[in-house]
């Protein structure tokens, strides 16, 4: 009986640690991004966000499977495991990476427009977008 209780406590402890490093949407970052994309600017440059250190951006569309993206791009997205992007149709999840590791996320409303390039890793110096006539946010090539 003691061994079973000890094993169970160890398992629960490991699970708690597993989910304790979960990233949550940064409200201030989200507001900053939504304001940027809601402005009438021709170019929205996310590369200028310098409140924290990041090197790449990954945009996940509504209903995206984090496990599938993790496998396809060979990334460790365990810190996003508790995020609900797989079940939501109202947000895009912007994942800011530092050397391919998630450091911050922003759950951005689809009201600012769709993104034409979800699921690809974008270098910080290339994270510039323009609005298409249909209102989508298109990566400047």
N, CA, C and O atoms as a DFTB+ gen file, in Angstrom:
564 C
 N C O
     1  1       0.818      -1.195       0.000
     2  2       0.000       0.000       0.000
     3  2       0.867       1.267       0.000
     4  3       0.578       2.221      -0.723
     5  1       1.946       1.272       0.825
     6  2       2.819       2.441       0.894
     7  2       3.444       2.724      -0.465
     8  3       3.544       3.878      -0.880
     9  1       3.865       1.666      -1.158
    10  2       4.503       1.824      -2.460
    11  2       3.530       2.442      -3.460
    12  3       3.925       3.306      -4.244
    13  1       2.277       2.022      -3.450
    14  2       1.260       2.551      -4.347
    15  2       0.998       4.030      -4.062
    16  3       0.897       4.831      -4.992
    17  1       0.889       4.387      -2.814
    18  2       0.657       5.786      -2.450
    19  2       1.858       6.631      -2.858
    20  3       1.688       7.724      -3.400
    21  1       3.058       6.145      -2.607
    22  2       4.270       6.870      -2.988
    23  2       4.366       7.048      -4.493
    24  3       4.734       8.126      -4.961
    25  1       4.043       6.020      -5.256
    26  2       4.070       6.097      -6.718
    27  2       3.041       7.092      -7.226
    28  3       3.307       7.864      -8.147
    29  1       1.861       7.065      -6.615
    30  2       0.800       7.986      -7.020
    31  2       1.201       9.427      -6.735
    32  3       0.993      10.309      -7.568
    33  1       1.776       9.668      -5.559
    34  2       2.216      11.024      -5.220
    35  2       3.326      11.501      -6.147
    36  3       3.341      12.668      -6.537
    37  1       4.248      10.626      -6.503
    38  2       5.311      10.968      -7.428
    39  2       4.723      11.327      -8.795
    40  3       5.124      12.317      -9.407
    41  1       3.780      10.525      -9.263
    42  2       3.139      10.782     -10.551
    43  2       2.434      12.133     -10.541
    44  3       2.591      12.918     -11.476
    45  1       1.659      12.413      -9.493
    46  2       0.938      13.681      -9.396
    47  2       1.900      14.858      -9.320
    48  3       1.642      15.914      -9.898
    49  1       2.993      14.681      -8.618
    50  2       4.008      15.726      -8.520
    51  2       4.623      16.007      -9.892
    52  3       4.816      17.166     -10.260
    53  1       4.926      14.960     -10.640
    54  2       5.495      15.129     -11.978
    55  2       4.491      15.806     -12.905
    56  3       4.877      16.644     -13.719
    57  1       3.225      15.461     -12.797
    58  2       2.197      16.077     -13.638
    59  2       2.049      17.560     -13.291
    60  3       1.875      18.387     -14.186
    61  1       2.114      17.896     -12.039
    62  2       2.014      19.299     -11.618
    63  2       3.182      20.091     -12.191
    64  3       2.994      21.212     -12.665
    65  1       4.374      19.529     -12.155
    66  2       5.543      20.193     -12.729
    67  2       5.391      20.323     -14.237
    68  3       5.775      21.336     -14.823
    69  1       4.830      19.293     -14.862
    70  2       4.639      19.272     -16.305
    71  2       3.788      20.455     -16.755
    72  3       4.088      21.072     -17.777
    73  1       2.740      20.780     -16.017
    74  2       1.846      21.855     -16.411
    75  2       2.145      23.188     -15.734
    76  3       1.470      24.178     -16.015
    77  1       3.129      23.238     -14.859
    78  2       3.427      24.486     -14.161
    79  2       4.162      25.477     -15.049
    80  3       4.172      26.672     -14.753
    81  1       4.771      25.015     -16.120
    82  2       5.518      25.911     -16.994
    83  2       4.693      26.355     -18.206
    84  3       5.251      26.711     -19.243
    85  1       3.371      26.333     -18.072
    86  2       2.491      26.703     -19.165
    87  2       2.489      28.217     -19.387
    88  3       2.372      29.001     -18.446
    89  1       2.622      28.605     -20.660
    90  2       2.532      30.022     -21.000
    91  2       1.066      30.430     -21.063
    92  3       0.214      29.683     -21.543
    93  1       0.798      31.617     -20.573
    94  2      -0.543      32.194     -20.647
    95  2      -0.452      33.443     -21.533
    96  3       0.585      34.102     -21.599
    97  1      -1.539      33.742     -22.194
    98  2      -1.556      34.905     -23.070
    99  2      -1.203      36.167     -22.273
   100  3      -1.757      36.421     -21.203
   101  1      -0.280      36.938     -22.813
   102  2       0.151      38.191     -22.205
   103  2      -0.846      39.277     -22.628
   104  3      -0.870      39.684     -23.789
   105  1      -1.662      39.739     -21.683
   106  2      -2.734      40.691     -21.984
   107  2      -2.196      41.998     -22.573
   108  3      -2.748      42.501     -23.551
   109  1      -1.131      42.553     -21.996
   110  2      -0.589      43.820     -22.493
   111  2       0.001      43.664     -23.891
   112  3      -0.167      44.542     -24.737
   113  1       0.680      42.565     -24.131
   114  2       1.229      42.294     -25.456
   115  2       0.093      42.138     -26.467
   116  3       0.171      42.663     -27.578
   117  1      -0.950      41.423     -26.087
   118  2      -2.103      41.222     -26.966
   119  2      -2.732      42.564     -27.330
   120  3      -3.030      42.815     -28.497
   121  1      -2.935      43.427     -26.331
   122  2      -3.528      44.744     -26.582
   123  2      -2.652      45.576     -27.519
   124  3      -3.161      46.273     -28.396
   125  1      -1.344      45.500     -27.330
   126  2      -0.404      46.240     -28.170
   127  2      -0.492      45.763     -29.630
   128  3      -0.521      46.577     -30.553
   129  1      -0.532      44.460     -29.823
   130  2      -0.609      43.887     -31.170
   131  2      -1.949      44.233     -31.825
   132  3      -1.986      44.625     -32.992
   133  1      -3.038      44.089     -31.084
   134  2      -4.355      44.399     -31.645
   135  2      -4.458      45.877     -32.017
   136  3      -5.057      46.213     -33.039
   137  1      -3.886      46.764     -31.205
   138  2      -3.889      48.196     -31.531
   139  2      -3.078      48.452     -32.797
   140  3      -3.485      49.240     -33.650
   141  1      -1.943      47.792     -32.917
   142  2      -1.082      47.951     -34.092
   143  2      -1.830      47.544     -35.364
   144  3      -1.809      48.265     -36.362
   145  1      -2.487      46.389     -35.320
   146  2      -3.172      45.885     -36.509
   147  2      -4.511      46.571     -36.761
   148  3      -5.053      46.468     -37.861
   149  1      -5.047      47.260     -35.778
   150  2      -6.301      47.992     -35.954
   151  2      -6.054      49.407     -36.479
   152  3      -6.985      50.080     -36.921
   153  1      -4.816      49.848     -36.430
   154  2      -4.472      51.186     -36.923
   155  2      -4.568      51.188     -38.452
   156  3      -4.706      50.134     -39.074
   157  1      -4.496      52.334     -39.026
   158  2      -4.609      52.465     -40.486
   159  2      -3.239      52.466     -41.166
   160  3      -3.104      52.951     -42.290
   161  1      -2.236      51.931     -40.497
   162  2      -0.892      51.891     -41.077
   163  2      -0.847      50.944     -42.279
   164  3      -1.608      49.979     -42.351
   165  1       0.049      51.235     -43.213
   166  2       0.241      50.349     -44.361
   167  2       1.040      49.110     -43.977
   168  3       0.833      48.025     -44.520
   169  1       1.963      49.294     -43.026
   170  2       2.822      48.184     -42.597
   171  2       2.758      48.066     -41.080
   172  3       2.911      49.053     -40.360
   173  1       2.531      46.857     -40.611
   174  2       2.555      46.559     -39.181
   175  2       3.785      45.704     -38.925
   176  3       3.878      44.577     -39.413
   177  1       4.725      46.237     -38.162
   178  2       6.018      45.591     -37.949
   179  2       6.103      45.024     -36.531
   180  3       6.382      45.752     -35.578
   181  1       5.861      43.726     -36.402
   182  2       5.949      43.086     -35.085
   183  2       7.402      42.955     -34.629
   184  3       7.661      42.769     -33.440
   185  1       8.334      43.050     -35.547
   186  2       9.748      42.973     -35.193
   187  2      10.189      44.087     -34.258
   188  3      11.239      43.989     -33.623
   189  1       9.396      45.141     -34.171
   190  2       9.737      46.270     -33.301
   191  2       9.319      46.050     -31.863
   192  3       9.645      46.862     -30.997
   193  1       8.608      44.974     -31.589
   194  2       8.249      44.670     -30.202
   195  2       9.519      44.236     -29.489
   196  3      10.093      43.192     -29.797
   197  1       9.944      45.039     -28.543
   198  2      11.214      44.744     -27.889
   199  2      11.122      44.731     -26.371
   200  3      12.115      44.968     -25.682
   201  1       9.928      44.455     -25.847
   202  2       9.752      44.379     -24.392
   203  2      10.387      43.115     -23.807
   204  3      10.527      42.990     -22.590
   205  1      10.765      42.190     -24.670
   206  2      11.343      40.915     -24.259
   207  2      12.190      40.390     -25.420
   208  3      12.111      40.890     -26.542
   209  1      12.986      39.389     -25.127
   210  2      13.882      38.838     -26.138
   211  2      13.175      37.746     -26.934
   212  3      12.649      36.790     -26.363
   213  1      13.168      37.897     -28.266
   214  2      12.600      36.871     -29.138
   215  2      13.284      36.932     -30.494
   216  3      13.782      37.981     -30.903
   217  1      13.304      35.803     -31.186
   218  2      13.991      35.716     -32.474
   219  2      13.084      35.283     -33.625
   220  3      13.381      35.564     -34.786
   221  1      11.972      34.594     -33.309
   222  2      11.057      34.130     -34.345
   223  2       9.615      34.259     -33.869
   224  3       9.336      34.368     -32.675
   225  1       8.716      34.245     -34.838
   226  2       7.283      34.311     -34.574
   227  2       6.619      33.124     -35.268
   228  3       6.952      32.777     -36.401
   229  1       5.680      32.518     -34.566
   230  2       4.870      31.443     -35.118
   231  2       3.420      31.837     -34.904
   232  3       3.014      32.130     -33.780
   233  1       2.638      31.847     -35.976
   234  2       1.222      32.202     -35.880
   235  2       0.399      30.935     -36.070
   236  3       0.540      30.226     -37.067
   237  1      -0.463      30.665     -35.090
   238  2      -1.335      29.499     -35.166
   239  2      -2.765      29.962     -35.408
   240  3      -3.285      30.813     -34.686
   241  1      -3.391      29.397     -36.424
   242  2      -4.761      29.746     -36.802
   243  2      -5.757      29.048     -35.884
   244  3      -5.406      28.096     -35.187
   245  1      -7.010      29.526     -35.886
   246  2      -8.044      28.828     -35.124
   247  2      -8.091      27.347     -35.486
   248  3      -7.881      26.967     -36.638
   249  1      -8.365      26.534     -34.499
   250  2      -8.499      25.075     -34.626
   251  2      -7.188      24.347     -34.940
   252  3      -7.217      23.186     -35.351
   253  1      -6.058      24.998     -34.757
   254  2      -4.765      24.359     -35.029
   255  2      -4.414      23.365     -33.930
   256  3      -4.570      23.656     -32.744
   257  1      -3.940      22.191     -34.332
   258  2      -3.466      21.180     -33.395
   259  2      -2.017      21.502     -33.018
   260  3      -1.125      21.480     -33.866
   261  1      -1.802      21.795     -31.758
   262  2      -0.449      22.109     -31.291
   263  2       0.468      20.902     -31.487
   264  3       1.628      21.064     -31.867
   265  1      -0.036      19.698     -31.232
   266  2       0.767      18.489     -31.423
   267  2       1.222      18.354     -32.868
   268  3       2.371      17.996     -33.126
   269  1       0.330      18.639     -33.813
   270  2       0.679      18.525     -35.236
   271  2       1.753      19.537     -35.620
   272  3       2.691      19.203     -36.344
   273  1       1.619      20.780     -35.134
   274  2       2.614      21.820     -35.439
   275  2       3.952      21.464     -34.809
   276  3       5.006      21.624     -35.425
   277  1       3.897      20.984     -33.586
   278  2       5.108      20.578     -32.868
   279  2       5.865      19.521     -33.667
   280  3       7.085      19.599     -33.812
   281  1       5.148      18.551     -34.175
   282  2       5.754      17.471     -34.954
   283  2       6.248      17.972     -36.308
   284  3       7.368      17.666     -36.716
   285  1       5.417      18.739     -36.999
   286  2       5.753      19.219     -38.340
   287  2       6.962      20.142     -38.349
   288  3       7.799      20.058     -39.247
   289  1       7.062      21.023     -37.358
   290  2       8.151      22.002     -37.322
   291  2       9.303      21.602     -36.404
   292  3      10.272      22.347     -36.254
   293  1       9.193      20.428     -35.794
   294  2      10.208      19.929     -34.878
   295  2      10.515      20.955     -33.777
   296  3      11.661      21.350     -33.563
   297  1       9.433      21.370     -33.083
   298  2       9.530      22.317     -31.977
   299  2       9.044      21.663     -30.697
   300  3       8.265      20.711     -30.734
   301  1       9.502      22.171     -29.577
   302  2       8.986      21.747     -28.276
   303  2       7.962      22.788     -27.840
   304  3       8.326      23.862     -27.360
   305  1       6.687      22.471     -28.006
   306  2       5.605      23.386     -27.656
   307  2       4.841      22.901     -26.433
   308  3       3.661      23.209     -26.264
   309  1       5.515      22.148     -25.590
   310  2       4.882      21.616     -24.383
   311  2       4.309      22.725     -23.505
   312  3       3.300      22.524     -22.830
   313  1       4.947      23.888     -23.512
   314  2       4.470      24.993     -22.682
   315  2       3.160      25.594     -23.200
   316  3       2.597      26.489     -22.571
   317  1       2.673      25.100     -24.351
   318  2       1.394      25.551     -24.904
   319  2       0.312      24.490     -24.762
   320  3      -0.807      24.680     -25.237
   321  1       0.632      23.381     -24.115
   322  2      -0.272      22.228     -24.053
   323  2      -1.648      22.549     -23.492
   324  3      -2.634      21.931     -23.894
   325  1      -1.734      23.493     -22.583
   326  2      -3.020      23.829     -21.968
   327  2      -3.760      24.941     -22.713
   328  3      -4.833      25.359     -22.278
   329  1      -3.203      25.429     -23.834
   330  2      -3.863      26.463     -24.602
   331  2      -5.010      25.846     -25.401
   332  3      -4.920      24.691     -25.815
   333  1      -6.072      26.595     -25.620
   334  2      -7.269      26.063     -26.275
   335  2      -7.406      26.430     -27.745
   336  3      -8.516      26.394     -28.275
   337  1      -6.318      26.782     -28.422
   338  2      -6.398      27.182     -29.829
   339  2      -7.057      26.088     -30.683
   340  3      -7.698      26.396     -31.687
   341  1      -6.906      24.826     -30.296
   342  2      -7.490      23.725     -31.063
   343  2      -9.014      23.772     -31.088
   344  3      -9.636      23.183     -31.972
   345  1      -9.623      24.467     -30.125
   346  2     -11.076      24.452     -29.984
   347  2     -11.721      25.812     -30.239
   348  3     -12.947      25.925     -30.229
   349  1     -10.912      26.839     -30.467
   350  2     -11.440      28.197     -30.592
   351  2     -11.394      28.692     -32.033
   352  3     -10.455      28.409     -32.777
   353  1     -12.427      29.434     -32.405
   354  2     -12.433      30.030     -33.736
   355  2     -12.343      31.551     -33.683
   356  3     -12.470      32.216     -34.711
   357  1     -12.128      32.098     -32.503
   358  2     -12.162      33.549     -32.326
   359  2     -10.786      34.196     -32.192
   360  3     -10.689      35.420     -32.101
   361  1      -9.722      33.391     -32.177
   362  2      -8.379      33.951     -31.975
   363  2      -7.351      33.312     -32.900
   364  3      -7.530      32.207     -33.413
   365  1      -6.278      34.051     -33.085
   366  2      -5.019      33.526     -33.614
   367  2      -4.078      33.504     -32.426
   368  3      -4.117      34.401     -31.584
   369  1      -3.249      32.508     -32.353
   370  2      -2.268      32.435     -31.279
   371  2      -0.913      32.829     -31.851
   372  3      -0.363      32.121     -32.694
   373  1      -0.377      33.954     -31.396
   374  2       0.944      34.394     -31.817
   375  2       1.941      33.902     -30.774
   376  3       1.874      34.278     -29.603
   377  1       2.853      33.066     -31.214
   378  2       3.843      32.457     -30.329
   379  2       5.194      33.093     -30.641
   380  3       5.722      32.957     -31.745
   381  1       5.730      33.775     -29.664
   382  2       7.040      34.399     -29.819
   383  2       8.082      33.419     -29.302
   384  3       8.016      32.960     -28.162
   385  1       9.041      33.111     -30.159
   386  2      10.074      32.121     -29.855
   387  2      11.414      32.819     -29.669
   388  3      11.691      33.837     -30.303
   389  1      12.224      32.269     -28.807
   390  2      13.606      32.705     -28.679
   391  2      14.460      31.469     -28.902
   392  3      14.486      30.555     -28.078
   393  1      15.157      31.456     -30.028
   394  2      15.958      30.277     -30.415
   395  2      15.081      29.018     -30.449
   396  3      15.472      27.962     -29.953
   397  1      13.882      29.153     -31.047
   398  2      12.937      28.049     -31.277
   399  2      12.253      27.541     -30.008
   400  3      11.685      26.449     -30.006
   401  1      12.304      28.323     -28.932
   402  2      11.611      27.966     -27.691
   403  2      10.580      29.054     -27.376
   404  3      10.925      30.236     -27.381
   405  1       9.327      28.686     -27.103
   406  2       8.305      29.689     -26.797
   407  2       8.652      30.492     -25.537
   408  3       9.006      29.927     -24.502
   409  1       8.542      31.827     -25.649
   410  2       8.806      32.686     -24.493
   411  2       7.584      33.521     -24.104
   412  3       7.423      33.861     -22.932
   413  1       6.729      33.853     -25.058
   414  2       5.494      34.611     -24.795
   415  2       4.469      34.243     -25.847
   416  3       4.802      33.867     -26.971
   417  1       3.209      34.364     -25.452
   418  2       2.126      34.155     -26.409
   419  2       1.111      35.275     -26.286
   420  3       0.959      35.894     -25.233
   421  1       0.419      35.519     -27.395
   422  2      -0.659      36.494     -27.424
   423  2      -1.834      35.875     -28.167
   424  3      -1.698      35.421     -29.303
   425  1      -2.997      35.862     -27.506
   426  2      -4.229      35.379     -28.138
   427  2      -4.898      36.593     -28.770
   428  3      -5.552      37.380     -28.086
   429  1      -4.729      36.735     -30.074
   430  2      -5.161      37.918     -30.802
   431  2      -6.511      37.646     -31.472
   432  3      -6.694      36.618     -32.124
   433  1      -7.442      38.570     -31.303
   434  2      -8.790      38.426     -31.856
   435  2      -8.765      38.374     -33.384
   436  3      -7.973      39.063     -34.028
   437  1      -9.632      37.558     -33.945
   438  2      -9.737      37.492     -35.411
   439  2     -10.332      38.780     -35.982
   440  3     -10.322      38.981     -37.197
   441  1     -10.850      39.652     -35.112
   442  2     -11.411      40.927     -35.583
   443  2     -10.369      41.805     -36.260
   444  3     -10.728      42.682     -37.047
   445  1      -9.080      41.592     -35.972
   446  2      -8.039      42.402     -36.620
   447  2      -7.717      41.884     -38.016
   448  3      -6.900      42.475     -38.722
   449  1      -8.352      40.785     -38.419
   450  2      -8.130      40.196     -39.732
   451  2      -7.408      38.869     -39.616
   452  3      -6.729      38.593     -38.627
   453  1      -7.566      38.070     -40.626
   454  2      -6.886      36.769     -40.644
   455  2      -5.421      36.966     -41.040
   456  3      -5.034      38.021     -41.542
   457  1      -4.632      35.946     -40.807
   458  2      -3.229      35.953     -41.225
   459  2      -3.084      34.960     -42.375
   460  3      -3.619      33.853     -42.321
   461  1      -2.366      35.358     -43.401
   462  2      -2.263      34.521     -44.596
   463  2      -1.154      33.475     -44.504
   464  3      -0.981      32.683     -45.431
   465  1      -0.406      33.459     -43.414
   466  2       0.752      32.571     -43.321
   467  2       0.831      31.804     -42.006
   468  3       1.919      31.695     -41.440
   469  1      -0.268      31.272     -41.500
   470  2      -0.159      30.544     -40.229
   471  2       0.661      29.265     -40.395
   472  3       0.727      28.673     -41.472
   473  1       1.278      28.868     -39.290
   474  2       2.001      27.603     -39.274
   475  2       3.424      27.639     -39.775
   476  3       4.056      26.591     -39.905
   477  1       3.945      28.817     -40.060
   478  2       5.350      28.890     -40.467
   479  2       6.124      29.751     -39.483
   480  3       5.576      30.662     -38.862
   481  1       7.395      29.447     -39.355
   482  2       8.253      30.225     -38.463
   483  2       8.766      31.434     -39.238
   484  3       9.311      31.308     -40.335
   485  1       8.577      32.608     -38.638
   486  2       8.951      33.869     -39.283
   487  2      10.066      34.505     -38.469
   488  3       9.916      34.712     -37.265
   489  1      11.177      34.816     -39.115
   490  2      12.280      35.500     -38.426
   491  2      11.807      36.880     -37.977
   492  3      11.009      37.523     -38.658
   493  1      12.298      37.323     -36.842
   494  2      11.884      38.607     -36.275
   495  2      12.027      39.750     -37.275
   496  3      11.139      40.595     -37.383
   497  1      13.126      39.778     -37.997
   498  2      13.357      40.877     -38.942
   499  2      12.453      40.804     -40.176
   500  3      12.452      41.721     -40.998
   501  1      11.688      39.722     -40.310
   502  2      10.734      39.572     -41.417
   503  2       9.281      39.647     -40.951
   504  3       8.375      39.443     -41.759
   505  1       9.036      39.930     -39.689
   506  2       7.679      39.927     -39.128
   507  2       6.960      41.242     -39.432
   508  3       6.514      41.954     -38.532
   509  1       6.863      41.537     -40.728
   510  2       6.194      42.749     -41.190
   511  2       5.001      42.344     -42.043
   512  3       5.102      41.471     -42.905
   513  1       3.869      42.992     -41.788
   514  2       2.620      42.625     -42.440
   515  2       1.979      43.839     -43.086
   516  3       2.165      44.973     -42.644
   517  1       1.226      43.581     -44.134
   518  2       0.415      44.600     -44.772
   519  2      -1.005      44.061     -44.888
   520  3      -1.217      42.849     -44.943
   521  1      -1.963      44.960     -44.924
   522  2      -3.366      44.556     -45.062
   523  2      -3.691      44.372     -46.542
   524  3      -3.355      45.217     -47.371
   525  1      -4.342      43.269     -46.860
   526  2      -4.825      43.063     -48.218
   527  2      -6.159      43.785     -48.367
   528  3      -6.718      44.263     -47.380
   529  1      -6.669      43.867     -49.586
   530  2      -7.958      44.513     -49.805
   531  2      -9.085      43.800     -49.054
   532  3     -10.075      44.422     -48.667
   533  1      -8.924      42.494     -48.855
   534  2      -9.963      41.730     -48.147
   535  2      -9.830      41.844     -46.619
   536  3     -10.654      41.304     -45.881
   537  1      -8.781      42.556     -46.146
   538  2      -8.600      42.765     -44.720
   539  2      -7.710      41.740     -44.027
   540  3      -7.584      41.753     -42.803
   541  1      -7.092      40.853     -44.803
   542  2      -6.162      39.877     -44.235
   543  2      -4.822      40.535     -43.960
   544  3      -4.460      41.523     -44.599
   545  1      -4.093      39.983     -43.010
   546  2      -2.740      40.437     -42.686
   547  2      -1.760      39.541     -43.421
   548  3      -1.601      38.365     -43.092
   549  1      -1.107      40.115     -44.418
   550  2      -0.212      39.334     -45.278
   551  2       1.237      39.684     -44.974
   552  3       1.600      40.855     -44.864
   553  1       2.053      38.653     -44.841
   554  2       3.481      38.818     -44.601
   555  2       4.106      39.495     -45.816
   556  3       3.862      39.093     -46.954
   557  1       4.914      40.526     -45.567
   558  2       5.624      41.193     -46.653
   559  2       6.812      40.328     -47.034
   560  3       7.652      40.012     -46.191
   561  1       6.882      39.955     -48.269
   562  2       7.974      39.080     -48.751
   563  2       9.204      39.872     -49.086
   564  3      10.211      39.300     -49.503
